[in-house]
Amino acid sequence: MKMQKTAYRGRIFYFRDASTFKTIPISKEIDKGFLEHSYCHFEDGVLIVDEQGKVANVGQYADMKKHLEGSQLVDYKSCLITPGFIDTHNHAAQSAIVAAYGEKLLEWLNNYVFPAESKYKNDTHAKNDLNFFIDLMLKNGTTTAVCYGPLFYAASNIFFEELQKRNMRFITGNTIMDDNSPDYLKLPTKENYDIAKKLIHKWHNKHRLSFCITPRFGLACSEEMLEMCGSLAKEYPDAYIQTHLGENTHEITAIKQRFPWSKHYLDVYDHYGLVTDRAVFGHGIHLTELELEVLKAKKSILAHCPTSNNFLGSGLFNFKRTSQYTNRITLGTDWGAGNTMSMLRVMDDAYKVAMLSGFKLPSMLRWYLATLGAARALHIDDKVGNFEKGKEADFTVIDPNATPILKYRNNQVDDIFELLFIIMSLADDRNIVATYIMGKPVYTNQAPVRGYYTSNLMAESFSGSIEQAANAEIK
Ligand code: GUN
Ligand code: ZN
């Protein structure tokens, strides 16, 4: 089969490389005054992906004819084509305890999470469950995540293998813990070091994968373990770091008792060299001014996880206050504690949580945080996050007419501000039509209209599945 470019036609939206946290328009009224928009919106647009799975061109369909000659054409009609979502905080080994009743963080971990995570000692369970987890992400339009992997080597290795099979851009590592946890989960420092090192050598910076040093949180790690994580971070300065911070008030009290020398919670991590511009801290709901100053100075990332925070009753993240210190805020499902894998549902919860503290979170900003903003915070915006030429074509297709109320509301909106707002307020995985990784379909729930572009468009209807279509002989 001759390889060729593929052109995806539909409504296209993404943020430009030039846009920043500060330049995202707050409302359509303000946007009218912008000479250079911080986003691109092509109502009848086309995204052309080259043979290597990278963006070759993007623009208004009517202006792109000369680039389309010879391309295979996939017509998504009135669907929205947008960069794949980036979930900056989730747990691969927690699908079995999603929606566990009645506990706040520390009891929830002991009663539900730790027993579930121990099951990953069984490789068959690990493989099935991790595939379920990855497929659910793709079904929700998420193409990249920063993710807590299983604790054990074999399961972690399986996870990387399954991610690599789908060619995902993904950041993960074995979850590390040795204290305040059941004996069956405690792995000694040396063993954790060896696991991490083996995984780094096998997977870090290979394909589209990156390793993340993952101490669970200060309460579950001995000082020796935190020190080991700090030395790993020094040894591999381009590896990421992730942990939890300031999620729950009882957790914070226990941290103070456990590390009496620390100035504050973040100081514990800082002491061991774990606060860097490649560190992603989950939650950060209850932070002091001093902690926010340190986060700002070190350019670390804060993953806001409103759905999880509501589910566990952890508290209300103050977006307005936090953003006065740092613009390196991203969004996460915190799957496991978060009871949805949909970043759209998370964007909705971020809005509601901000409203509860009297702050009208700018609508479009949430779309930015889940796409280009996250890519930028993670230093991968030269590769993903938008559709600028040469970027890797990871994208998702959203049908705003797939569910009755969204279809009803969609009939009444006439600009991209409102359209994005109603999608964030009303859409979920039922609206995700397809998800693509480097131009290859990895999830689809309906076959699009396929054809081949010639000077006068011959779009012929294709009645098979998208995989069949992708493999079909080009005539
Ligand atoms: N703190 C330490 N471990 C966890 C976890 O697995 N989930 C959440 N939400 N918080 C944590
Ligand atoms: Zn978490």
mmCIF file of N, CA, C and O and ligand atoms in Angstrom, residues 89 91 94 105 108-109 113-114 117 148 216-217 244 247 251 283 308 312 334 337, ligand 1:
data_model
loop_
_atom_site.group_PDB
_atom_site.id
_atom_site.type_symbol
_atom_site.label_atom_id
_atom_site.label_comp_id
_atom_site.label_asym_id
_atom_site.label_seq_id
_atom_site.Cartn_x
_atom_site.Cartn_y
_atom_site.Cartn_z
ATOM 1 N N HIS A 89 -2.340 14.027 35.957
ATOM 2 C CA HIS A 89 -2.287 13.275 37.224
ATOM 3 C C HIS A 89 -3.336 12.165 37.204
ATOM 4 O O HIS A 89 -4.529 12.423 37.328
ATOM 5 N N HIS A 91 -3.767 7.569 38.105
ATOM 6 C CA HIS A 91 -3.148 6.358 38.668
ATOM 7 C C HIS A 91 -3.569 5.152 37.830
ATOM 8 O O HIS A 91 -4.764 4.821 37.750
ATOM 9 N N GLN A 94 -5.577 1.921 39.689
ATOM 10 C CA GLN A 94 -6.702 2.171 40.603
ATOM 11 C C GLN A 94 -8.082 1.990 39.966
ATOM 12 O O GLN A 94 -9.099 2.336 40.577
ATOM 13 N N LEU A 105 -9.163 10.872 52.258
ATOM 14 C CA LEU A 105 -7.893 10.386 51.713
ATOM 15 C C LEU A 105 -7.222 9.231 52.468
ATOM 16 O O LEU A 105 -7.001 8.159 51.896
ATOM 17 N N TRP A 108 -9.261 6.104 52.817
ATOM 18 C CA TRP A 108 -9.507 5.615 51.443
ATOM 19 C C TRP A 108 -8.284 4.851 50.919
ATOM 20 O O TRP A 108 -8.402 3.776 50.338
ATOM 21 N N LEU A 109 -7.091 5.411 51.180
ATOM 22 C CA LEU A 109 -5.862 4.723 50.742
ATOM 23 C C LEU A 109 -5.751 3.360 51.415
ATOM 24 O O LEU A 109 -5.526 2.337 50.769
ATOM 25 N N VAL A 113 -7.292 1.536 48.274
ATOM 26 C CA VAL A 113 -6.229 1.645 47.264
ATOM 27 C C VAL A 113 -5.138 0.593 47.461
ATOM 28 O O VAL A 113 -4.762 -0.118 46.513
ATOM 29 N N PHE A 114 -4.645 0.474 48.677
ATOM 30 C CA PHE A 114 -3.496 -0.414 48.873
ATOM 31 C C PHE A 114 -3.831 -1.876 48.545
ATOM 32 O O PHE A 114 -3.056 -2.525 47.827
ATOM 33 N N GLU A 117 -3.893 -2.161 44.711
ATOM 34 C CA GLU A 117 -2.593 -2.032 44.036
ATOM 35 C C GLU A 117 -1.735 -3.275 44.236
ATOM 36 O O GLU A 117 -0.850 -3.569 43.424
ATOM 37 N N TYR A 148 0.849 7.661 37.683
ATOM 38 C CA TYR A 148 1.464 6.794 38.697
ATOM 39 C C TYR A 148 1.318 5.354 38.224
ATOM 40 O O TYR A 148 0.205 4.849 38.101
ATOM 41 N N ARG A 216 5.262 8.093 46.323
ATOM 42 C CA ARG A 216 3.798 8.271 46.450
ATOM 43 C C ARG A 216 3.450 9.587 47.151
ATOM 44 O O ARG A 216 2.741 10.416 46.598
ATOM 45 N N PHE A 217 3.924 9.793 48.358
ATOM 46 C CA PHE A 217 3.843 11.083 49.059
ATOM 47 C C PHE A 217 4.663 10.978 50.337
ATOM 48 O O PHE A 217 5.105 9.877 50.715
ATOM 49 N N HIS A 244 2.361 13.742 45.624
ATOM 50 C CA HIS A 244 1.175 14.465 46.098
ATOM 51 C C HIS A 244 1.580 15.550 47.093
ATOM 52 O O HIS A 244 2.547 15.382 47.832
ATOM 53 N N GLU A 247 -3.001 17.909 49.904
ATOM 54 C CA GLU A 247 -4.304 17.471 49.396
ATOM 55 C C GLU A 247 -5.367 17.490 50.487
ATOM 56 O O GLU A 247 -6.518 17.841 50.229
ATOM 57 N N GLU A 251 -3.575 14.886 56.308
ATOM 58 C CA GLU A 251 -2.279 14.524 55.709
ATOM 59 C C GLU A 251 -1.230 15.584 56.085
ATOM 60 O O GLU A 251 -0.106 15.243 56.472
ATOM 61 N N HIS A 283 -2.595 18.178 43.309
ATOM 62 C CA HIS A 283 -3.568 18.830 44.206
ATOM 63 C C HIS A 283 -3.145 20.224 44.670
ATOM 64 O O HIS A 283 -3.629 21.200 44.144
ATOM 65 N N SER A 308 -11.486 14.697 41.731
ATOM 66 C CA SER A 308 -10.984 13.907 42.858
ATOM 67 C C SER A 308 -11.193 14.659 44.178
ATOM 68 O O SER A 308 -11.620 14.076 45.169
ATOM 69 N N LEU A 312 -13.296 12.971 47.240
ATOM 70 C CA LEU A 312 -12.724 12.627 48.556
ATOM 71 C C LEU A 312 -12.996 13.708 49.601
ATOM 72 O O LEU A 312 -12.539 13.586 50.740
ATOM 73 N N ASP A 334 -6.906 12.519 38.295
ATOM 74 C CA ASP A 334 -6.587 11.726 39.490
ATOM 75 C C ASP A 334 -7.463 10.468 39.518
ATOM 76 O O ASP A 334 -8.006 10.087 40.542
ATOM 77 N N ALA A 337 -9.173 8.247 42.533
ATOM 78 C CA ALA A 337 -9.972 9.113 43.409
ATOM 79 C C ALA A 337 -10.949 9.919 42.550
ATOM 80 O O ALA A 337 -12.100 10.143 42.926
HETATM 81 N N1 GUN B 1 -1.880 10.551 48.227
HETATM 82 C C1 GUN B 1 -1.043 9.493 48.291
HETATM 83 N N2 GUN B 1 -1.427 8.509 47.453
HETATM 84 C C2 GUN B 1 -2.525 8.958 46.830
HETATM 85 C C3 GUN B 1 -3.378 8.386 45.843
HETATM 86 O O1 GUN B 1 -3.198 7.277 45.365
HETATM 87 N N3 GUN B 1 -4.421 9.179 45.442
HETATM 88 C C4 GUN B 1 -4.634 10.425 45.947
HETATM 89 N N4 GUN B 1 -5.658 11.138 45.505
HETATM 90 N N5 GUN B 1 -3.864 10.962 46.871
HETATM 91 C C5 GUN B 1 -2.819 10.241 47.322
#
